[in-house]
Short mmCIF file of C-alpha atoms in Angstrom, two decimals:
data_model
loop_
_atom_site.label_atom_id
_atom_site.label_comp_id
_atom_site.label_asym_id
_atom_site.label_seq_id
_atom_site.Cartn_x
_atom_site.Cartn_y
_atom_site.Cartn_z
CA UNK A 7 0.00 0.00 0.00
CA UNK A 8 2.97 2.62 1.05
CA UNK A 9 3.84 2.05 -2.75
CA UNK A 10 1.04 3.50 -4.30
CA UNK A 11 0.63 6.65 -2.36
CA UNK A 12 2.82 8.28 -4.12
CA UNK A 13 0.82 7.85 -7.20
CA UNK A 14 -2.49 8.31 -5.17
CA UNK A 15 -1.45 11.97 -3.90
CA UNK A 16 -0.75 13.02 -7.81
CA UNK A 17 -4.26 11.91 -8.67
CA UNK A 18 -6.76 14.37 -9.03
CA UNK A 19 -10.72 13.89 -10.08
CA UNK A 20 -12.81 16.57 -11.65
CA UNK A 21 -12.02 18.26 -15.37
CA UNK A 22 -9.17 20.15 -15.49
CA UNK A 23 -9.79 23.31 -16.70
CA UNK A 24 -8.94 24.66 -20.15
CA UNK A 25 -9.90 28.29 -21.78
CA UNK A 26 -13.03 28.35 -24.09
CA UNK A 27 -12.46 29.05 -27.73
CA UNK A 28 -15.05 30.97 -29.33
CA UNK A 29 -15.87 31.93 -32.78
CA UNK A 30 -15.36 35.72 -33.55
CA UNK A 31 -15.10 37.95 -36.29
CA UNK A 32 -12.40 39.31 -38.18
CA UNK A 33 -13.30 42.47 -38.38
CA UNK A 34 -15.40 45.29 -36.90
CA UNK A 35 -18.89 45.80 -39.42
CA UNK A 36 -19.02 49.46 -39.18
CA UNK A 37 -15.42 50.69 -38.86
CA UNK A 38 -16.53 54.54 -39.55
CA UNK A 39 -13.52 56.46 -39.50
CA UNK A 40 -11.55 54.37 -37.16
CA UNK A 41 -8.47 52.17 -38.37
CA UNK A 42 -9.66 48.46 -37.00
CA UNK A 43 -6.28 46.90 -38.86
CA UNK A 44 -4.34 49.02 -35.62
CA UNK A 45 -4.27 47.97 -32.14
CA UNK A 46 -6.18 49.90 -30.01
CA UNK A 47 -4.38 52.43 -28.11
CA UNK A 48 -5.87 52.30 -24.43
CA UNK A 49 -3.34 53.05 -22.03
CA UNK A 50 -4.06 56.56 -20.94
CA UNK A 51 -7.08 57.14 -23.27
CA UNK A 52 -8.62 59.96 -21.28
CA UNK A 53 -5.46 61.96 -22.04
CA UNK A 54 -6.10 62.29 -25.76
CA UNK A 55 -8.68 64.40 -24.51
CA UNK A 56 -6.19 67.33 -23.18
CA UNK A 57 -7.89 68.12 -20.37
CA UNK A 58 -5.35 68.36 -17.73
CA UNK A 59 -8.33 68.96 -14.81
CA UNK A 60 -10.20 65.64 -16.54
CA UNK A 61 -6.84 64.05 -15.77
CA UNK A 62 -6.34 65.25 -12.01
CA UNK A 63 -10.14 64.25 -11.60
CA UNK A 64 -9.31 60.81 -12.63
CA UNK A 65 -6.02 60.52 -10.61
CA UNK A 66 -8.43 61.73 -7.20
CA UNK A 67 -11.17 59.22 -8.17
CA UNK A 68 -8.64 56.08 -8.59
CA UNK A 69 -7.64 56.88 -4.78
CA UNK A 70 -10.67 57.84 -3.37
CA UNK A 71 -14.08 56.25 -5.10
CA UNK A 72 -15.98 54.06 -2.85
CA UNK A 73 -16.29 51.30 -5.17
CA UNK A 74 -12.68 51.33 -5.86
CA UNK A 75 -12.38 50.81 -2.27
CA UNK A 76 -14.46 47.54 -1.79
CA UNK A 77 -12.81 45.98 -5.06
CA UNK A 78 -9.92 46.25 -3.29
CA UNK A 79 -11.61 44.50 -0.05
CA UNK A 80 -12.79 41.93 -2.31
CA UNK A 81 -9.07 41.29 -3.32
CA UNK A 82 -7.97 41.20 0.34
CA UNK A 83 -10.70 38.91 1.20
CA UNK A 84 -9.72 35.90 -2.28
CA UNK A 85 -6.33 36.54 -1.20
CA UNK A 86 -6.53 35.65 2.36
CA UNK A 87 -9.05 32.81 1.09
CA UNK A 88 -6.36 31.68 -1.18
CA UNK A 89 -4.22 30.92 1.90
CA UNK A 90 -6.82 29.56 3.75
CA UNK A 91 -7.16 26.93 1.29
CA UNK A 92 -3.42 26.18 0.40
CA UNK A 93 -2.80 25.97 4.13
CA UNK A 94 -5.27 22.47 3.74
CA UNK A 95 -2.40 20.95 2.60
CA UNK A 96 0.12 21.28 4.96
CA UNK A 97 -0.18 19.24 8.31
CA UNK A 98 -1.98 20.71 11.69
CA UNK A 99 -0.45 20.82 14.80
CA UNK A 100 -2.01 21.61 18.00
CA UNK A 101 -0.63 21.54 21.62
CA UNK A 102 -2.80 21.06 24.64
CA UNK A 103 -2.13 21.53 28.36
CA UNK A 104 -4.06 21.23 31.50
CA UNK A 105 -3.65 20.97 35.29
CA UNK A 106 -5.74 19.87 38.41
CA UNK A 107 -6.20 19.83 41.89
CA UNK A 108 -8.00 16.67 43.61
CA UNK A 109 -8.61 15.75 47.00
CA UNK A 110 -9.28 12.72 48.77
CA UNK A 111 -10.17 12.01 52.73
CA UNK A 112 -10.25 8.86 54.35
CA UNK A 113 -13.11 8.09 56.37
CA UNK A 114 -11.73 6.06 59.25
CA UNK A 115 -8.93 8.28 59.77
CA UNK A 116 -10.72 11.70 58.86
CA UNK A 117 -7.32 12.91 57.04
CA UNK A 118 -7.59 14.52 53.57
CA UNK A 119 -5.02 14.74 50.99
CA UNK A 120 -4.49 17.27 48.18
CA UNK A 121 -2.25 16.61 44.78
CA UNK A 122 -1.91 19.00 41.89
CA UNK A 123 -1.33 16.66 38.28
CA UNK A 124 -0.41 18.60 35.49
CA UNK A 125 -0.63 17.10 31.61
CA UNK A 126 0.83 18.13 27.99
CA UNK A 127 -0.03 17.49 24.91
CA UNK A 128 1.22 17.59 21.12
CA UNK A 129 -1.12 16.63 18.27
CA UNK A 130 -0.78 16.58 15.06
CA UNK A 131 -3.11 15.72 11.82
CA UNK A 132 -2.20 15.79 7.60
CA UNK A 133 -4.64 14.63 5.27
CA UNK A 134 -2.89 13.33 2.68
CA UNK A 135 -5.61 14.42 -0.51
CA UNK A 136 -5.48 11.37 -1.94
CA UNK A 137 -8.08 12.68 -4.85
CA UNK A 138 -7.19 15.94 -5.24
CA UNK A 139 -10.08 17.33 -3.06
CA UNK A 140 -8.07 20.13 -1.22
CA UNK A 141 -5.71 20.72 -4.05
CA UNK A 142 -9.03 21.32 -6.36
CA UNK A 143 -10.01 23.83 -3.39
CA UNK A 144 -6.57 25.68 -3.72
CA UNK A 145 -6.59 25.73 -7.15
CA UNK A 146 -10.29 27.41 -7.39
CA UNK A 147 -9.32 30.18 -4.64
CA UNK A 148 -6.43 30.73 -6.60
CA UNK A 149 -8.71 31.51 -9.95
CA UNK A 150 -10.77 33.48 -7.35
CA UNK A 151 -7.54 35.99 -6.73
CA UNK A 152 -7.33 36.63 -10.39
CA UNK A 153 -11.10 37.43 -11.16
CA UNK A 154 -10.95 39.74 -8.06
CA UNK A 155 -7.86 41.53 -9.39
CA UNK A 156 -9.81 41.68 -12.58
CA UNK A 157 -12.98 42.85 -10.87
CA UNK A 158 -11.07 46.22 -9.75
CA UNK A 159 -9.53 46.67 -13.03
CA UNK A 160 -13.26 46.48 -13.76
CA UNK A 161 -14.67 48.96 -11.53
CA UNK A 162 -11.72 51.08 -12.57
CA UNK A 163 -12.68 50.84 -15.95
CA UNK A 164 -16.17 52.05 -15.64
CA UNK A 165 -15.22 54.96 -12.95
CA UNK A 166 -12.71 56.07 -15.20
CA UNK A 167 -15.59 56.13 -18.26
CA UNK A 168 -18.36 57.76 -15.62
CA UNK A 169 -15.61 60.67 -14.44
CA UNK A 170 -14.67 61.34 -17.95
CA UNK A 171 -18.59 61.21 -19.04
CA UNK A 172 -20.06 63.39 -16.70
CA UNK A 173 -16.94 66.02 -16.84
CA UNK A 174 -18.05 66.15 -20.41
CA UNK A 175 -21.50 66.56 -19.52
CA UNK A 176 -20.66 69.25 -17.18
CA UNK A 177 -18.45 71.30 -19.55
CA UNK A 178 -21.65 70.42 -22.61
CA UNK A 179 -24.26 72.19 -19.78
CA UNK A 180 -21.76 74.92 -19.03
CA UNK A 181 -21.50 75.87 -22.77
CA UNK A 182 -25.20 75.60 -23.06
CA UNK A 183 -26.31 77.86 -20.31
CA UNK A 184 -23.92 80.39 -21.84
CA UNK A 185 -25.42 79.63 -25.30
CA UNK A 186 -29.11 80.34 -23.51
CA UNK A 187 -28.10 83.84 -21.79
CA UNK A 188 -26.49 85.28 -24.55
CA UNK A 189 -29.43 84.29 -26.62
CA UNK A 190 -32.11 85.52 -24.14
CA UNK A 191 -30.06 88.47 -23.91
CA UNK A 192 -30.17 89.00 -27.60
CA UNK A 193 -33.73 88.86 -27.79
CA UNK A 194 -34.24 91.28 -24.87
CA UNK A 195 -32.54 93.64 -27.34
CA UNK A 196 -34.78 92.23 -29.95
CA UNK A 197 -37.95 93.17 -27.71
CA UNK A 198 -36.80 96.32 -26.64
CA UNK A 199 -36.42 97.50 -30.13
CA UNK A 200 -39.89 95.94 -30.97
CA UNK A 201 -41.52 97.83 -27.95
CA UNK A 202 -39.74 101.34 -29.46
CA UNK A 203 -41.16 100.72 -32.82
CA UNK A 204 -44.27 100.26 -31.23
CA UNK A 205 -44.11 103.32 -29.55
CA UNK A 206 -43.42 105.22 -32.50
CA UNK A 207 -46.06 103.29 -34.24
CA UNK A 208 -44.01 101.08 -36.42
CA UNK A 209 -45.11 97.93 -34.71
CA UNK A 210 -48.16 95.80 -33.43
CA UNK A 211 -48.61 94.96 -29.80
CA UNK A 212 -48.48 91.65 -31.52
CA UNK A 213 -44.91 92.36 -32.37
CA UNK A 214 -43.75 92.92 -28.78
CA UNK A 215 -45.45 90.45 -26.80
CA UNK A 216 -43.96 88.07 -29.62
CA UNK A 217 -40.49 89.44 -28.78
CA UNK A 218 -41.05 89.10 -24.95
CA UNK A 219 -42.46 85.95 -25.22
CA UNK A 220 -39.53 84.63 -26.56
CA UNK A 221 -36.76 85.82 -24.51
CA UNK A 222 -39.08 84.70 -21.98
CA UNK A 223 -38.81 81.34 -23.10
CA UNK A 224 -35.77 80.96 -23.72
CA UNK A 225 -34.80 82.36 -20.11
CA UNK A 226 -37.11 79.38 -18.79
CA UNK A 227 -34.68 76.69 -20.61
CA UNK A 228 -31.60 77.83 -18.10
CA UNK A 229 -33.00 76.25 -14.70
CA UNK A 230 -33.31 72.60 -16.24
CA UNK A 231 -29.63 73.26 -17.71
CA UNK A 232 -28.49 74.62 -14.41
CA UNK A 233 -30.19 71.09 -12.56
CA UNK A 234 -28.17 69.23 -14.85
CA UNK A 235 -25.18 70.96 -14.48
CA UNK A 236 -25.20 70.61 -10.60
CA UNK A 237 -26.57 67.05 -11.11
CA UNK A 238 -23.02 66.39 -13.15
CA UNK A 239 -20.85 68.09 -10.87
CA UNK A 240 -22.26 66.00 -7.22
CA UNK A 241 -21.82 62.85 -9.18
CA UNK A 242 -18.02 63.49 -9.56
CA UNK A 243 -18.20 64.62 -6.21
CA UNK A 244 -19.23 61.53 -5.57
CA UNK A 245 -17.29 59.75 -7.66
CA UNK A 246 -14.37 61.03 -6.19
CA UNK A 247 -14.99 59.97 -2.50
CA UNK A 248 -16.11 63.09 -1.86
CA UNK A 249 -19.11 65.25 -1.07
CA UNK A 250 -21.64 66.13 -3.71
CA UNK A 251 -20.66 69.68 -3.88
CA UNK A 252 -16.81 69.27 -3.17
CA UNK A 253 -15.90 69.85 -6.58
CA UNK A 254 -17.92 73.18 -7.38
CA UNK A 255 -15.04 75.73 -6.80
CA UNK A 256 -12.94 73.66 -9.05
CA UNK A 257 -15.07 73.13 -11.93
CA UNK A 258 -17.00 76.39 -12.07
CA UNK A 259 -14.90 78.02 -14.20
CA UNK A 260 -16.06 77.37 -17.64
CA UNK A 261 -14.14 75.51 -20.28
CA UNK A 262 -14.32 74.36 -23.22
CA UNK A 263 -16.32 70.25 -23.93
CA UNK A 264 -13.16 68.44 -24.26
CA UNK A 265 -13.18 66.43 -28.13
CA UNK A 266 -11.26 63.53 -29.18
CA UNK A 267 -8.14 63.21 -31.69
CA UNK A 268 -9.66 61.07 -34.44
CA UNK A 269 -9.40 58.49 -35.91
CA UNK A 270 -9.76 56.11 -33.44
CA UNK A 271 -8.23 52.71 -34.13
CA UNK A 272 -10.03 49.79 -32.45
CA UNK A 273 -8.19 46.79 -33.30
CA UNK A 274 -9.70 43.21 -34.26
CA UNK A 275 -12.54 42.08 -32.09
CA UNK A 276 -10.07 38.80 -30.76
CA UNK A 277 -8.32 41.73 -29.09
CA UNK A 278 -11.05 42.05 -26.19
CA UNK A 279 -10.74 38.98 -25.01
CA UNK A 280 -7.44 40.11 -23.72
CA UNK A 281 -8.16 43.84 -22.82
CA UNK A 282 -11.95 43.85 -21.70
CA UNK A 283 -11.73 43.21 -17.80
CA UNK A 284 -15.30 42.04 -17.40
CA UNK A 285 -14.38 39.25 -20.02
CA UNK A 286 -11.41 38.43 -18.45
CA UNK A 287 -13.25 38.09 -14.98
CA UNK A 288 -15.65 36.03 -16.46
CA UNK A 289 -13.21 33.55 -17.70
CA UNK A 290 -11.74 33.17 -14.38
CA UNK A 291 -14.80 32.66 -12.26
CA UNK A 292 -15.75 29.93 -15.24
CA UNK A 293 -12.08 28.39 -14.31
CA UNK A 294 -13.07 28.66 -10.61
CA UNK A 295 -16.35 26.78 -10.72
CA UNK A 296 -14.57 24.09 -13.06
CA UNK A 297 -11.99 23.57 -10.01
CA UNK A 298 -14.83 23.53 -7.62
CA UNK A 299 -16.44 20.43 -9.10
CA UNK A 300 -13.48 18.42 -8.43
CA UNK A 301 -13.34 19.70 -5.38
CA UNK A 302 -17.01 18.31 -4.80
CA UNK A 303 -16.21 14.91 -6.80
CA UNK A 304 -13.39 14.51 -4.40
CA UNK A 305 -15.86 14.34 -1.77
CA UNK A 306 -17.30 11.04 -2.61
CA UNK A 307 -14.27 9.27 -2.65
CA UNK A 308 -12.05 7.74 0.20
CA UNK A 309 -9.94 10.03 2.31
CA UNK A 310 -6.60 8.62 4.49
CA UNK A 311 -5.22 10.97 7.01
CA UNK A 312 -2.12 10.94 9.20
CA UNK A 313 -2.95 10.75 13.34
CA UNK A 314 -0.22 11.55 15.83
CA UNK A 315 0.03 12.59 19.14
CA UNK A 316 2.31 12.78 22.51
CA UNK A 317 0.98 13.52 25.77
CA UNK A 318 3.13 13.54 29.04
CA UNK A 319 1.67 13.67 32.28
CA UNK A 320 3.29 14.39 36.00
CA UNK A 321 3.08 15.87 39.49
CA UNK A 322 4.58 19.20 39.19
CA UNK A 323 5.26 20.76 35.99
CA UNK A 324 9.26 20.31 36.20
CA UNK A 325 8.42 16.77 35.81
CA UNK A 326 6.90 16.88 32.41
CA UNK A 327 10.13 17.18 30.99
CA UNK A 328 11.96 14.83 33.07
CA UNK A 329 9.91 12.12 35.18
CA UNK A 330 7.02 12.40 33.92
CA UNK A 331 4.67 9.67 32.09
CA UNK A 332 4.85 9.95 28.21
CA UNK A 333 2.30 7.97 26.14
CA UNK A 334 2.26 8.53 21.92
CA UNK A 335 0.24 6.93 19.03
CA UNK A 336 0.76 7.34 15.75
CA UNK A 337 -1.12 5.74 12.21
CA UNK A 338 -3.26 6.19 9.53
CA UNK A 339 -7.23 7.26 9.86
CA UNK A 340 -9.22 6.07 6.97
CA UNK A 341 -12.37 7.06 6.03
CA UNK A 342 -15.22 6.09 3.86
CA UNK A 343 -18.45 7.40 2.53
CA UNK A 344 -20.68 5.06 2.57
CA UNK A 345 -24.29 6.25 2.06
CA UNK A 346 -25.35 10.02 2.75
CA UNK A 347 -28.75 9.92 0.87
CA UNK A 348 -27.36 11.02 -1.91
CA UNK A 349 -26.18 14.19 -0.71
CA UNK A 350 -22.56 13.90 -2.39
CA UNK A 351 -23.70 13.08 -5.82
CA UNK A 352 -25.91 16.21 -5.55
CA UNK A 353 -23.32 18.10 -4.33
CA UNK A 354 -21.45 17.45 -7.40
CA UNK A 355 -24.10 17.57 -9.87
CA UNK A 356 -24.64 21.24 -8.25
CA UNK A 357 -20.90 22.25 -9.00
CA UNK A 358 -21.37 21.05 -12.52
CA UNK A 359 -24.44 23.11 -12.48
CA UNK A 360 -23.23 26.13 -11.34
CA UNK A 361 -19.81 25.64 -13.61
CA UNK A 362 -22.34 25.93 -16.64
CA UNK A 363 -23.91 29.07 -15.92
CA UNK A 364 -20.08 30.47 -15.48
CA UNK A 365 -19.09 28.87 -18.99
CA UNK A 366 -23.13 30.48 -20.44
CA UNK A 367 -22.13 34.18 -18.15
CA UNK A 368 -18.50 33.68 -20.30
CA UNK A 369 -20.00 33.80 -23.20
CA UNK A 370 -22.65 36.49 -22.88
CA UNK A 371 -20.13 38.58 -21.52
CA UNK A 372 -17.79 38.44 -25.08
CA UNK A 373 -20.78 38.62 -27.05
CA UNK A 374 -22.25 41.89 -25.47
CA UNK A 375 -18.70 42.94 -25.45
CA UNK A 376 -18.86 43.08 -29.21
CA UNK A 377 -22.31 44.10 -29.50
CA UNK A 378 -21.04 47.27 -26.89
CA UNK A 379 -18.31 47.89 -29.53
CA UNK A 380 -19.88 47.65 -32.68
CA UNK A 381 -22.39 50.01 -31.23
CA UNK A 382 -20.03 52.52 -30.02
CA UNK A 383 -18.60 52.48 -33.52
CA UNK A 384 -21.62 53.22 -35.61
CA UNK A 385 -22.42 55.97 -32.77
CA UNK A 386 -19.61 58.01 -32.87
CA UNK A 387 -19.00 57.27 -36.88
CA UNK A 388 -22.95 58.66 -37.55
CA UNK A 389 -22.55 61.71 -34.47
CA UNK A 390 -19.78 63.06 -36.63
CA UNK A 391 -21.88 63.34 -39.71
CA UNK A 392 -24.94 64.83 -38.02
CA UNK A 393 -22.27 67.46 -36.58
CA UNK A 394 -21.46 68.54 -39.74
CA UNK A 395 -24.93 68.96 -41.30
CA UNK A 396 -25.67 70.65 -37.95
CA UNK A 397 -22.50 73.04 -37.95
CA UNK A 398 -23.71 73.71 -42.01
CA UNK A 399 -27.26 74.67 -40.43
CA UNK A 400 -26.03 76.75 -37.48
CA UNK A 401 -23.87 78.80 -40.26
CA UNK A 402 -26.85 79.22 -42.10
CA UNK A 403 -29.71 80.12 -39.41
CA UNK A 404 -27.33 82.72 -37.61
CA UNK A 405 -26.78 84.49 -41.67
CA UNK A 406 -30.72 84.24 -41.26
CA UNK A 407 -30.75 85.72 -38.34
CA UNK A 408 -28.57 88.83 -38.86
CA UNK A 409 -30.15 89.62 -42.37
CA UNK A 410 -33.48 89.33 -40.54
CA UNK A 411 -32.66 91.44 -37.92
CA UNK A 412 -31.14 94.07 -40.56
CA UNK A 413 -34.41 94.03 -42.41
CA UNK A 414 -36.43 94.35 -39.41
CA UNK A 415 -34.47 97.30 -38.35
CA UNK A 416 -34.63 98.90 -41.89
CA UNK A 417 -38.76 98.60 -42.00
CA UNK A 418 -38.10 95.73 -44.85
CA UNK A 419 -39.13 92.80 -42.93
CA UNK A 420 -41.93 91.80 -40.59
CA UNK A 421 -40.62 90.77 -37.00
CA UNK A 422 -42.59 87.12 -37.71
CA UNK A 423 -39.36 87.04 -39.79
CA UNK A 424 -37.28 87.87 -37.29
CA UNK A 425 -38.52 85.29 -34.42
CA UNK A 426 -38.72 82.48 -36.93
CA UNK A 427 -34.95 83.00 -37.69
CA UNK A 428 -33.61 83.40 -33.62
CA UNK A 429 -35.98 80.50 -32.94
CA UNK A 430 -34.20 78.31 -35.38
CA UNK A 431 -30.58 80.02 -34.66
CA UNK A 432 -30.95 79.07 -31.15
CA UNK A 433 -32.44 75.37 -31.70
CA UNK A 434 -29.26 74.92 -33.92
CA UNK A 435 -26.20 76.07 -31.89
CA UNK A 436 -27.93 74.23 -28.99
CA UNK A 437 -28.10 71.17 -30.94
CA UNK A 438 -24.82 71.47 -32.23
CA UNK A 439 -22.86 72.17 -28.61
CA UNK A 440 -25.27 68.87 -27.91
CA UNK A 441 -23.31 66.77 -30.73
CA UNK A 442 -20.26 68.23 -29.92
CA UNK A 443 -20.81 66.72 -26.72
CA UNK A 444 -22.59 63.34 -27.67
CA UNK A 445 -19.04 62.84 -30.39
CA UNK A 446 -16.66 62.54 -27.22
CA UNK A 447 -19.42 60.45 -25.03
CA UNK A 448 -19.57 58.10 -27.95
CA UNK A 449 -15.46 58.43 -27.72
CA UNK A 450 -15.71 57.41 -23.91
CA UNK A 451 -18.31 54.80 -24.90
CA UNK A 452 -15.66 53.12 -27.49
CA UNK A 453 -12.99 52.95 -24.96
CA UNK A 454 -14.99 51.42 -22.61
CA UNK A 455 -16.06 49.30 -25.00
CA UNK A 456 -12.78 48.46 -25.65
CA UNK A 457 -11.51 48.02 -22.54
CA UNK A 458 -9.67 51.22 -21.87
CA UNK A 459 -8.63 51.42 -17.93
CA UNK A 460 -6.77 52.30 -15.33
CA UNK A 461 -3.02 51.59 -16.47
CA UNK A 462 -0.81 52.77 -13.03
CA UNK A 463 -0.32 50.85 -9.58
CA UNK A 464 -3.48 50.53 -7.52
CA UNK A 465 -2.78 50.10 -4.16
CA UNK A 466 -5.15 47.75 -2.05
CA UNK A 467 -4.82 49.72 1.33
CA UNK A 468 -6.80 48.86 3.87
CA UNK A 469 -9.66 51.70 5.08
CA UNK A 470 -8.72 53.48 8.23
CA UNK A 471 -11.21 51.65 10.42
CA UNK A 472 -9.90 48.30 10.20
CA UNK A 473 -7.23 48.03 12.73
CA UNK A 474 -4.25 46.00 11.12
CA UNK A 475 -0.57 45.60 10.87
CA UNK A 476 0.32 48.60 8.28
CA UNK A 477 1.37 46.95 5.28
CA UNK A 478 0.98 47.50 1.86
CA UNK A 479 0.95 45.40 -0.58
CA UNK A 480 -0.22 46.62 -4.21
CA UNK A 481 -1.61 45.04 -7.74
CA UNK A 482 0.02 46.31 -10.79
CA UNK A 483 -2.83 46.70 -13.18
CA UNK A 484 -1.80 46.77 -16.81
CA UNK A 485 -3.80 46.37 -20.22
#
């Protein structure tokens, strides 16, 4: 028997695990104006946007978001797990000691006697896997480290996107508020020459309650712009691990919507298997659930453990050492499962189970991967066309505008002219600072897409309330 354990302790049950292939295309469908023969060029993506506040943002929401912060729990936590479950392989040792006090009396004589005994122990246990049970545990934890580490690059992926997206916002609401007062101020003019033309009996009453009307209006559109605006700026509050309105002093200083250097190359769509995060996480928690059903086949089988123990015993505790009693044992400990209602078998059959949905979660997660790109690509491909037709009818509708006003102020025009033309001047520049904003979310949205992230150390400190040696340790994270 002491021949074949050898062989016995290399054997393990269960599948070993080995990486899906899928099917995928060749190419991108829409490529737009993006280059999808290049690589795509992630690594510090935000910074194509030359924004150096966008940046600093980013930089304060890496160290201080929330989310960030549990990821990196979660990491602690598979980590320490991942020792847990190594240390199953290694042999346990315990030590034991005791002492007493007795007393006895004798009954004829009426004397009593008191003794102190005092024992020690040493035990010591080491199963000795036989199927692989423990080492299937290990190896599962071990797959749970790297789908942790891949759920922060994760979560750093989509902070990174929702800082970048709602600075954008910010700077689009910014631009249109501006884009609203000068307007409304404009048409105040407007009115106010209406209402002296009506006074010198050049123009209806019509006329001016028109032209106040629609100053008016336009006035009205700056408190839903100003709700977004603050709406934007307590999110990256937020984001950043701050309070809602930590951020205001810093960001109200208008600036210009940041834009994108295009093209854009996006690479082949093999390429996210490698550099999408979530799909990378996926593919480890389907290689985790594949060790786990070992791990539960191992259960049905046989396991043989090593027993050992020494215990000394004596009257004072100098004599443990030296004239005290010693006893030991030593020897195998088999045991066998026999019949547990079929509890084992289920066990398994639930491992398998739950390894499926991991290999079905694996695969949805590539294909909306692609679906997330593709989309991303015909979005920003089609926003850049609509911004030109809309920067040919802004060019056009403020010409309008001015010869109408001209007119209007010569006695050549009516002023129906003249509102039709600032109505449509101001629905076009607000539409256009609107695409100008949509073209760099649809930007953000492709490196997402693509698996843009965090490309620095992150380090996996632990928050201020826990109360633990201070080390540490940190993940490199790297596309």
């Amino acid at each position: 028997m002491l021949l074949t354990l050898p062989w016995l302790a290399g054997c393990m049950v269960g599948p070993d695990y080995q990486k899906p292939l899928m099917a995928l295309p060749a190419s991108w469908s829409h490529s737009g104006a993006t280059q999808p023969t290049q690589p795509p060029e992630l690594a510090h993506w935000w910074g194509r946007l030359n924004d150096p506040l966008l940046d600093s943002l980013i930089e304060e929401a890496v160290a201080g978001n929330l989310d960030v912060a549990s990821a990196k729990a979660r990491i602690r936590e598979a980590r320490a797990s991942y020792r847990q479950s190594t240390g199953a392989l290694l042999p346990s040792t315990d030590g034991s000691g005791s002492s007493k006090r007795s007393k006895s009396s004798g009954a004829s004589t009426g004397s009593s006697n008191t003794a102190w005994s005092y024992q020690a122990g040493f035990d010591a246990t080491w199963e000795l896997d036989l199927f692989g049970g423990n080492r299937r545990s290990a190896e599962a934890a071990r797959y749970g480290v790297d789908a942790a580490e891949e759920d922060l690059r994760n979560t750093l992926l989509t902070l990174i996107g929702d800082v970048a997206s709602n600075y954008v916002n910010l700077r689009g609401y910014q631009a249109r508020i501006a884009l609203a007062q000068r307007t409304a101020s404009s048409q105040r003019e407007t009115a106010e020459i209406t209402r002296n033309k009506f006074e010198a009996g050049a123009a209806s009453s019509l006329d001016v309650a028109n032209a106040t009307g629609q100053a008016a209006n336009t006035e009205a559109t700056i408190p839903s712009l100003r709700t977004s605006y603050a709406e934007a700026l307590h999110r990256l509050g937020v984001l950043t691990g701050q309070a809602p309105s930590a951020l205001e002093s810093k960001l109200k200083k208008s600036k210009p919507i940041p834009r994108p250097k295009l093209p854009i190359p996006t690479g082949i769509p093999a390429e996210i298997l490698n550099t999408r995060p979530d799909v990378r996480m996926a593919e480890r928690q389907l290689a985790q659930y594949t060790a786990r059903v070992g791990a539960a086949e191992a259960d049905r089988f046989p396991s043989v453990s090593l027993l050992g123990n020494i215990a000394t015993s004596g009257a004072q505790i100098g004599d443990l050492a030296d004239h005290s009693s010693i006893a030991w044992s030593f020897g195998p400990s088999l045991s066998i499962p026999l019949f547990h209602g079929g509890q084992l078998a289920a066990a398994a059959d639930v491992a398998r189970a739950q390894r499926d949905q991991y290999f079905i979660a694996y695969k949805s997660s590539v294909l909306n991967a692609l679906e997330e790109v593709e989309n991303a690509i015909v979005g920003l491909s089609q926003e850049r066309i609509r911004y030109g037709k809309l920067a040919t009818s802004t060019q056009a509708y403020r010409q309008a505008a001015d010869l109408a006003r001209t007119l209007y102020k010569s006695g050549s025009s009516s002023f129906l002219d003249v509102l039709d033309a600032e109505r449509s001047l101001y629905s076009a520049e607000d539409a256009l600072l609107a695409s100008r904003v949509e073209i760099t979310q649809d930007y953000i949205a492709l490196q997402k897409a693509l698996g843009g992230g965090w490309d620095g150390r992150v380090r996996i400190d632990e928050p201020e309330i826990v109360d633990r040696p201070k080390t540490r340790p940190v993940v490199f994270v790297q596309h």
